[in-house]
């Protein structure tokens, strides 16, 4: 079984630019989550999709972040315009219906300079 | 809001010694507590979990305990090996919030040969 795939693995962009992160969940997993770890701090929830619908986006920092999950398959997380404080590692995870059985991707390390 | 406190933030042990990581959680509705290990450049990987109707669970050198009354849970690693070196996260799973995970701050474990 293929795992959760994220790309790019690293991204370095200048402040004010736009970056789009992509996540391919495990096939058949209804739940898709985005999390973020800012340097030295805990991993924090950003949002949750059930199939193509946003179930909970209470963790999104502000309106510069936009997440989509077209057709209930892969998901993208766009940051526009990026700010210095957006730097961190962004993790995607998926799970079957019910929520148990999370699998995380390897993450995208975003550096905004 | 929901919160998980984790201690210590760093832990250094000699190979063969035991390591203990302790956590407390705030949400009484939490009923499932997974532990994740994160190695450099990889995403969090589930190493063991415990449900609220169980007080202790063991898997080879790893054991977890849960005191639901006190809202404490702990990870115990015995006979540590250098490959156990990683960041460990305790987590509270919020079933009533779509399976959102609340992470502790992480413990960086270093096992010295």
CSV table of N, CA, C and O in Angstrom, one decimal, chain A residues 4-104:
chain,number,residue,atom,x,y,z
A,4,UNK,N,1.2,8.1,2.4
A,4,UNK,CA,0.8,9.5,2.1
A,4,UNK,C,2.0,10.2,1.5
A,4,UNK,O,3.1,10.2,2.0
A,5,UNK,N,1.8,10.8,0.3
A,5,UNK,CA,2.9,11.5,-0.4
A,5,UNK,C,2.7,13.0,-0.4
A,5,UNK,O,1.7,13.5,-0.7
A,6,UNK,N,3.8,13.6,-0.1
A,6,UNK,CA,3.8,15.1,-0.1
A,6,UNK,C,4.9,15.6,-0.9
A,6,UNK,O,6.0,15.1,-0.9
A,7,UNK,N,4.6,16.7,-1.7
A,7,UNK,CA,5.7,17.4,-2.4
A,7,UNK,C,5.3,18.8,-2.6
A,7,UNK,O,4.2,19.2,-2.6
A,8,UNK,N,6.4,19.7,-2.7
A,8,UNK,CA,7.8,19.3,-2.6
A,8,UNK,C,8.2,18.9,-1.2
A,8,UNK,O,7.5,19.1,-0.2
A,9,UNK,N,9.4,18.3,-1.1
A,9,UNK,CA,9.9,18.0,0.3
A,9,UNK,C,10.4,19.2,0.9
A,9,UNK,O,10.4,19.4,2.2
A,10,UNK,N,11.0,20.1,0.1
A,10,UNK,CA,11.5,21.4,0.6
A,10,UNK,C,11.1,22.5,-0.3
A,10,UNK,O,11.0,22.3,-1.5
A,11,UNK,N,10.9,23.7,0.2
A,11,UNK,CA,10.6,24.8,-0.6
A,11,UNK,C,11.2,26.1,0.1
A,11,UNK,O,10.9,26.3,1.3
A,12,UNK,N,12.0,26.9,-0.6
A,12,UNK,CA,12.5,28.1,-0.1
A,12,UNK,C,11.9,29.2,-1.0
A,12,UNK,O,12.2,29.2,-2.2
A,13,UNK,N,11.2,30.1,-0.4
A,13,UNK,CA,10.6,31.2,-1.2
A,13,UNK,C,10.8,32.5,-0.5
A,13,UNK,O,11.2,32.6,0.7
A,14,UNK,N,10.7,33.6,-1.2
A,14,UNK,CA,10.9,34.9,-0.7
A,14,UNK,C,9.5,35.4,-0.1
A,14,UNK,O,8.4,35.0,-0.6
A,15,UNK,N,9.6,36.2,0.9
A,15,UNK,CA,8.4,36.8,1.5
A,15,UNK,C,7.6,37.5,0.4
A,15,UNK,O,8.2,38.2,-0.5
A,16,UNK,N,6.3,37.3,0.4
A,16,UNK,CA,5.5,37.9,-0.6
A,16,UNK,C,5.1,37.0,-1.7
A,16,UNK,O,4.2,37.2,-2.5
A,17,UNK,N,5.9,35.9,-1.9
A,17,UNK,CA,5.6,35.0,-3.0
A,17,UNK,C,4.5,34.0,-2.6
A,17,UNK,O,4.1,34.0,-1.4
A,18,UNK,N,4.1,33.2,-3.6
A,18,UNK,CA,3.1,32.2,-3.4
A,18,UNK,C,3.7,30.8,-3.4
A,18,UNK,O,4.6,30.6,-4.2
A,19,UNK,N,3.2,29.9,-2.6
A,19,UNK,CA,3.7,28.5,-2.6
A,19,UNK,C,2.5,27.6,-2.5
A,19,UNK,O,1.5,27.9,-1.8
A,20,UNK,N,2.5,26.5,-3.2
A,20,UNK,CA,1.5,25.5,-3.1
A,20,UNK,C,2.1,24.2,-2.8
A,20,UNK,O,3.0,23.7,-3.4
A,21,UNK,N,1.5,23.6,-1.7
A,21,UNK,CA,2.0,22.3,-1.2
A,21,UNK,C,0.9,21.3,-1.6
A,21,UNK,O,-0.3,21.6,-1.6
A,22,UNK,N,1.4,20.1,-2.0
A,22,UNK,CA,0.4,19.1,-2.4
A,22,UNK,C,0.5,17.8,-1.5
A,22,UNK,O,1.6,17.5,-1.1
A,23,UNK,N,-0.6,17.2,-1.3
A,23,UNK,CA,-0.7,16.0,-0.6
A,23,UNK,C,-1.5,14.9,-1.3
A,23,UNK,O,-2.7,15.2,-1.7
A,24,UNK,N,-1.0,13.7,-1.5
A,24,UNK,CA,-1.7,12.6,-2.0
A,24,UNK,C,-2.0,11.6,-0.9
A,24,UNK,O,-1.0,11.0,-0.4
A,25,UNK,N,-3.2,11.5,-0.4
A,25,UNK,CA,-3.5,10.6,0.7
A,25,UNK,C,-3.5,9.1,0.2
A,25,UNK,O,-3.3,8.8,-1.0
A,26,UNK,N,-3.6,8.2,1.2
A,26,UNK,CA,-3.8,6.8,0.9
A,26,UNK,C,-5.1,6.6,0.2
A,26,UNK,O,-6.1,7.2,0.6
A,27,UNK,N,-5.1,5.9,-0.9
A,27,UNK,CA,-6.3,5.7,-1.7
A,27,UNK,C,-7.4,5.1,-0.8
A,27,UNK,O,-7.2,4.1,-0.1
A,28,UNK,N,-8.6,5.7,-0.9
A,28,UNK,CA,-9.7,5.2,-0.1
A,28,UNK,C,-9.9,5.9,1.2
A,28,UNK,O,-10.9,5.6,1.9
A,29,UNK,N,-8.9,6.6,1.7
A,29,UNK,CA,-9.1,7.3,3.0
A,29,UNK,C,-9.9,8.6,2.8
A,29,UNK,O,-9.6,9.5,2.0
A,30,UNK,N,-11.0,8.6,3.5
A,30,UNK,CA,-12.0,9.7,3.4
A,30,UNK,C,-11.4,11.0,4.1
A,30,UNK,O,-11.7,12.1,3.7
A,31,UNK,N,-10.7,10.8,5.2
A,31,UNK,CA,-10.2,11.9,6.0
A,31,UNK,C,-8.8,12.3,5.5
A,31,UNK,O,-7.9,11.5,5.3
A,32,UNK,N,-8.7,13.6,5.4
A,32,UNK,CA,-7.3,14.2,5.1
A,32,UNK,C,-7.2,15.4,6.0
A,32,UNK,O,-8.0,16.2,6.1
A,33,UNK,N,-6.0,15.4,6.6
A,33,UNK,CA,-5.7,16.5,7.6
A,33,UNK,C,-4.4,17.2,7.2
A,33,UNK,O,-3.5,16.6,6.7
A,34,UNK,N,-4.3,18.5,7.5
A,34,UNK,CA,-3.1,19.2,7.4
A,34,UNK,C,-2.7,19.7,8.8
A,34,UNK,O,-3.5,20.2,9.6
A,35,UNK,N,-1.4,19.5,9.1
A,35,UNK,CA,-0.8,20.0,10.4
A,35,UNK,C,0.5,20.8,10.1
A,35,UNK,O,1.0,20.7,9.0
A,36,UNK,N,0.9,21.5,11.1
A,36,UNK,CA,2.2,22.3,10.9
A,36,UNK,C,3.0,22.3,12.1
A,36,UNK,O,2.4,22.4,13.2
A,37,UNK,N,4.3,22.2,12.0
A,37,UNK,CA,5.2,22.4,13.1
A,37,UNK,C,6.1,23.5,12.8
A,37,UNK,O,6.9,23.5,11.9
A,38,UNK,N,5.9,24.6,13.6
A,38,UNK,CA,6.8,25.7,13.6
A,38,UNK,C,8.0,25.4,14.4
A,38,UNK,O,7.9,24.7,15.4
A,39,UNK,N,9.2,25.9,14.1
A,39,UNK,CA,10.4,25.6,14.7
A,39,UNK,C,10.3,25.4,16.2
A,39,UNK,O,10.0,26.3,17.0
A,40,UNK,N,10.7,24.2,16.7
A,40,UNK,CA,10.8,23.9,18.1
A,40,UNK,C,9.5,23.8,18.9
A,40,UNK,O,9.5,23.6,20.1
A,41,UNK,N,8.4,24.0,18.2
A,41,UNK,CA,7.1,23.9,18.9
A,41,UNK,C,6.3,22.7,18.5
A,41,UNK,O,6.8,21.8,17.7
A,42,UNK,N,5.2,22.5,19.1
A,42,UNK,CA,4.4,21.3,18.9
A,42,UNK,C,3.8,21.3,17.5
A,42,UNK,O,3.7,22.4,16.8
A,43,UNK,N,3.4,20.2,17.0
A,43,UNK,CA,2.7,20.0,15.8
A,43,UNK,C,1.2,20.5,16.0
A,43,UNK,O,0.5,19.9,16.9
A,44,UNK,N,0.8,21.4,15.2
A,44,UNK,CA,-0.6,21.9,15.4
A,44,UNK,C,-1.5,21.7,14.2
A,44,UNK,O,-1.1,21.7,13.0
A,45,UNK,N,-2.7,21.4,14.5
A,45,UNK,CA,-3.8,21.1,13.5
A,45,UNK,C,-4.1,22.4,12.7
A,45,UNK,O,-4.1,23.5,13.2
A,46,UNK,N,-4.2,22.2,11.4
A,46,UNK,CA,-4.6,23.3,10.5
A,46,UNK,C,-6.1,23.1,10.0
A,46,UNK,O,-6.9,23.9,10.3
A,47,UNK,N,-6.3,21.9,9.3
A,47,UNK,CA,-7.7,21.7,8.9
A,47,UNK,C,-7.9,20.2,8.5
A,47,UNK,O,-7.0,19.4,8.5
A,48,UNK,N,-9.2,19.9,8.3
A,48,UNK,CA,-9.6,18.5,8.1
A,48,UNK,C,-10.6,18.5,7.0
A,48,UNK,O,-11.6,19.3,7.0
A,49,UNK,N,-10.4,17.6,6.0
A,49,UNK,CA,-11.3,17.3,5.0
A,49,UNK,C,-12.0,16.0,5.2
A,49,UNK,O,-11.3,15.0,5.6
A,50,UNK,N,-13.3,15.9,4.9
A,50,UNK,CA,-13.9,14.6,4.7
A,50,UNK,C,-14.3,14.5,3.3
A,50,UNK,O,-15.1,15.3,2.8
A,51,UNK,N,-13.7,13.6,2.6
A,51,UNK,CA,-13.8,13.6,1.1
A,51,UNK,C,-13.5,15.0,0.6
A,51,UNK,O,-12.4,15.6,0.9
A,52,UNK,N,-14.3,15.6,-0.2
A,52,UNK,CA,-14.0,16.9,-0.7
A,52,UNK,C,-14.4,18.1,0.1
A,52,UNK,O,-14.2,19.3,-0.2
A,53,UNK,N,-15.1,17.8,1.3
A,53,UNK,CA,-15.7,18.9,2.1
A,53,UNK,C,-14.7,19.3,3.3
A,53,UNK,O,-14.2,18.4,3.9
A,54,UNK,N,-14.6,20.6,3.5
A,54,UNK,CA,-13.9,21.0,4.7
A,54,UNK,C,-14.8,20.8,5.9
A,54,UNK,O,-15.8,21.3,6.0
A,55,UNK,N,-14.3,19.9,6.8
A,55,UNK,CA,-15.0,19.6,8.0
A,55,UNK,C,-14.7,20.6,9.2
A,55,UNK,O,-15.5,20.9,9.9
A,56,UNK,N,-13.4,21.0,9.2
A,56,UNK,CA,-12.9,21.8,10.3
A,56,UNK,C,-11.7,22.6,9.8
A,56,UNK,O,-10.7,21.9,9.4
A,57,UNK,N,-11.8,23.9,9.8
A,57,UNK,CA,-10.6,24.7,9.4
A,57,UNK,C,-10.3,25.6,10.5
A,57,UNK,O,-9.7,26.7,10.2
A,58,UNK,N,-10.6,25.3,11.7
A,58,UNK,CA,-10.4,26.1,12.8
A,58,UNK,C,-8.9,26.4,13.1
A,58,UNK,O,-8.6,27.4,13.8
A,59,UNK,N,-8.0,25.6,12.6
A,59,UNK,CA,-6.6,25.8,12.9
A,59,UNK,C,-5.9,26.7,11.8
A,59,UNK,O,-4.7,27.0,12.0
A,60,UNK,N,-6.5,27.1,10.8
A,60,UNK,CA,-5.9,27.9,9.7
A,60,UNK,C,-5.5,29.2,10.3
A,60,UNK,O,-6.4,29.9,10.9
A,61,UNK,N,-4.3,29.6,10.1
A,61,UNK,CA,-3.8,30.9,10.8
A,61,UNK,C,-4.5,32.1,10.3
A,61,UNK,O,-4.8,33.0,11.2
A,62,UNK,N,-4.8,32.2,9.1
A,62,UNK,CA,-5.4,33.5,8.5
A,62,UNK,C,-5.8,33.2,7.1
A,62,UNK,O,-5.7,32.1,6.6
A,63,UNK,N,-6.3,34.3,6.5
A,63,UNK,CA,-6.9,34.1,5.1
A,63,UNK,C,-5.8,34.0,4.0
A,63,UNK,O,-6.1,34.0,2.8
A,64,UNK,N,-4.5,34.0,4.4
A,64,UNK,CA,-3.5,33.9,3.4
A,64,UNK,C,-3.3,32.4,3.1
A,64,UNK,O,-2.6,32.0,2.1
A,65,UNK,N,-4.0,31.5,3.8
A,65,UNK,CA,-3.9,30.1,3.6
A,65,UNK,C,-5.2,29.6,3.0
A,65,UNK,O,-6.3,29.9,3.5
A,66,UNK,N,-5.1,28.8,1.9
A,66,UNK,CA,-6.2,28.3,1.2
A,66,UNK,C,-6.0,26.8,0.9
A,66,UNK,O,-5.0,26.5,0.3
A,67,UNK,N,-6.9,25.9,1.4
A,67,UNK,CA,-6.7,24.5,1.1
A,67,UNK,C,-7.9,24.0,0.3
A,67,UNK,O,-9.0,24.5,0.4
A,68,UNK,N,-7.6,23.1,-0.6
A,68,UNK,CA,-8.6,22.5,-1.4
A,68,UNK,C,-8.4,21.0,-1.5
A,68,UNK,O,-7.3,20.5,-1.4
A,69,UNK,N,-9.5,20.3,-1.8
A,69,UNK,CA,-9.3,18.9,-2.0
A,69,UNK,C,-10.3,18.5,-3.1
A,69,UNK,O,-11.4,18.1,-2.9
A,70,UNK,N,-9.8,18.7,-4.3
A,70,UNK,CA,-10.6,18.5,-5.5
A,70,UNK,C,-11.0,17.0,-5.7
A,70,UNK,O,-10.2,16.1,-5.7
A,71,UNK,N,-12.3,16.8,-5.8
A,71,UNK,CA,-12.8,15.4,-6.1
A,71,UNK,C,-12.6,14.4,-5.0
A,71,UNK,O,-12.7,13.2,-5.1
A,72,UNK,N,-12.2,15.0,-3.8
A,72,UNK,CA,-12.0,14.1,-2.7
A,72,UNK,C,-10.7,13.2,-2.8
A,72,UNK,O,-10.6,12.2,-2.0
A,73,UNK,N,-9.8,13.6,-3.6
A,73,UNK,CA,-8.6,12.8,-3.8
A,73,UNK,C,-7.4,13.6,-3.2
A,73,UNK,O,-7.3,13.7,-1.9
A,74,UNK,N,-6.5,14.2,-4.0
A,74,UNK,CA,-5.4,14.9,-3.5
A,74,UNK,C,-5.8,16.2,-2.9
A,74,UNK,O,-6.9,16.7,-3.2
A,75,UNK,N,-5.0,16.8,-2.1
A,75,UNK,CA,-5.2,18.1,-1.6
A,75,UNK,C,-4.1,19.1,-1.8
A,75,UNK,O,-2.9,18.7,-1.9
A,76,UNK,N,-4.4,20.4,-1.9
A,76,UNK,CA,-3.3,21.4,-2.0
A,76,UNK,C,-3.5,22.4,-0.9
A,76,UNK,O,-4.7,22.7,-0.4
A,77,UNK,N,-2.4,23.0,-0.4
A,77,UNK,CA,-2.4,24.0,0.5
A,77,UNK,C,-1.6,25.2,0.0
A,77,UNK,O,-0.4,25.0,-0.3
A,78,UNK,N,-2.3,26.3,-0.3
A,78,UNK,CA,-1.6,27.4,-0.9
A,78,UNK,C,-1.4,28.5,0.1
A,78,UNK,O,-2.4,28.8,0.9
A,79,UNK,N,-0.2,29.1,0.1
A,79,UNK,CA,0.0,30.2,1.0
A,79,UNK,C,0.3,31.4,0.1
A,79,UNK,O,1.3,31.4,-0.7
A,80,UNK,N,-0.5,32.5,0.3
A,80,UNK,CA,-0.4,33.6,-0.6
A,80,UNK,C,-0.9,34.9,0.1
A,80,UNK,O,-2.1,35.0,0.4
A,81,UNK,N,0.0,35.9,0.3
A,81,UNK,CA,1.4,35.9,0.1
A,81,UNK,C,2.1,35.3,1.3
A,81,UNK,O,1.6,35.5,2.5
A,82,UNK,N,3.2,34.7,1.1
A,82,UNK,CA,3.9,34.0,2.3
A,82,UNK,C,4.6,35.1,3.1
A,82,UNK,O,5.1,36.1,2.6
A,83,UNK,N,4.6,34.9,4.4
A,83,UNK,CA,5.3,35.7,5.4
A,83,UNK,C,6.3,34.9,6.1
A,83,UNK,O,6.3,33.6,6.1
A,84,UNK,N,7.3,35.6,6.8
A,84,UNK,CA,8.4,34.9,7.5
A,84,UNK,C,7.9,33.9,8.5
A,84,UNK,O,8.4,32.8,8.6
A,85,UNK,N,6.8,34.2,9.2
A,85,UNK,CA,6.3,33.3,10.3
A,85,UNK,C,5.6,32.1,9.7
A,85,UNK,O,5.2,31.2,10.5
A,86,UNK,N,5.5,32.0,8.4
A,86,UNK,CA,4.9,30.8,7.8
A,86,UNK,C,5.9,29.6,7.7
A,86,UNK,O,5.5,28.5,7.4
A,87,UNK,N,7.1,29.9,7.9
A,87,UNK,CA,8.2,28.9,7.9
A,87,UNK,C,7.9,27.8,8.9
A,87,UNK,O,7.5,28.0,10.0
A,88,UNK,N,8.1,26.6,8.4
A,88,UNK,CA,7.9,25.4,9.3
A,88,UNK,C,7.8,24.2,8.4
A,88,UNK,O,8.0,24.2,7.2
A,89,UNK,N,7.4,23.1,9.1
A,89,UNK,CA,7.2,21.8,8.4
A,89,UNK,C,5.7,21.6,8.3
A,89,UNK,O,5.0,21.5,9.4
A,90,UNK,N,5.2,21.4,7.1
A,90,UNK,CA,3.7,21.1,6.9
A,90,UNK,C,3.5,19.6,6.7
A,90,UNK,O,4.1,19.1,5.7
A,91,UNK,N,2.7,19.0,7.5
A,91,UNK,CA,2.5,17.6,7.4
A,91,UNK,C,1.0,17.4,6.9
A,91,UNK,O,0.1,18.1,7.4
A,92,UNK,N,0.9,16.4,6.1
A,92,UNK,CA,-0.4,15.9,5.7
A,92,UNK,C,-0.6,14.5,6.2
A,92,UNK,O,0.4,13.8,6.4
A,93,UNK,N,-1.8,14.2,6.6
A,93,UNK,CA,-2.1,12.8,7.1
A,93,UNK,C,-3.5,12.4,6.5
A,93,UNK,O,-4.3,13.3,6.2
A,94,UNK,N,-3.7,11.1,6.4
A,94,UNK,CA,-5.0,10.6,6.0
A,94,UNK,C,-5.4,9.5,6.9
A,94,UNK,O,-4.5,8.8,7.5
A,95,UNK,N,-6.7,9.2,7.0
A,95,UNK,CA,-7.2,8.1,7.8
A,95,UNK,C,-8.5,7.6,7.2
A,95,UNK,O,-9.2,8.4,6.5
A,96,UNK,N,-8.9,6.4,7.5
A,96,UNK,CA,-10.2,5.9,7.0
A,96,UNK,C,-11.3,6.5,7.7
A,96,UNK,O,-11.1,7.3,8.7
A,97,UNK,N,-12.5,6.3,7.3
A,97,UNK,CA,-13.7,6.8,8.0
A,97,UNK,C,-13.7,6.4,9.4
A,97,UNK,O,-13.3,5.3,9.8
A,98,UNK,N,-14.0,7.3,10.3
A,98,UNK,CA,-13.9,7.1,11.8
A,98,UNK,C,-12.7,7.8,12.4
A,98,UNK,O,-12.8,8.1,13.6
A,99,UNK,N,-11.7,8.1,11.6
A,99,UNK,CA,-10.6,8.9,12.1
A,99,UNK,C,-9.4,8.1,12.6
A,99,UNK,O,-8.3,8.6,12.6
A,100,UNK,N,-9.6,6.9,13.1
A,100,UNK,CA,-8.5,6.1,13.6
A,100,UNK,C,-7.6,5.6,12.5
A,100,UNK,O,-8.1,5.4,11.4
A,101,UNK,N,-6.4,5.4,12.8
A,101,UNK,CA,-5.5,4.8,11.8
A,101,UNK,C,-4.8,5.9,10.9
A,101,UNK,O,-4.7,5.7,9.7
A,102,UNK,N,-4.4,6.9,11.5
A,102,UNK,CA,-3.7,8.0,10.8
A,102,UNK,C,-2.4,7.5,10.2
A,102,UNK,O,-1.7,6.7,10.8
A,103,UNK,N,-2.1,8.0,9.0
A,103,UNK,CA,-0.8,7.8,8.4
A,103,UNK,C,-0.3,9.2,8.0
A,103,UNK,O,-1.1,9.9,7.2
A,104,UNK,N,0.9,9.6,8.4
A,104,UNK,CA,1.4,10.9,8.0
A,104,UNK,C,2.3,10.8,6.8
A,104,UNK,O,3.0,9.8,6.6
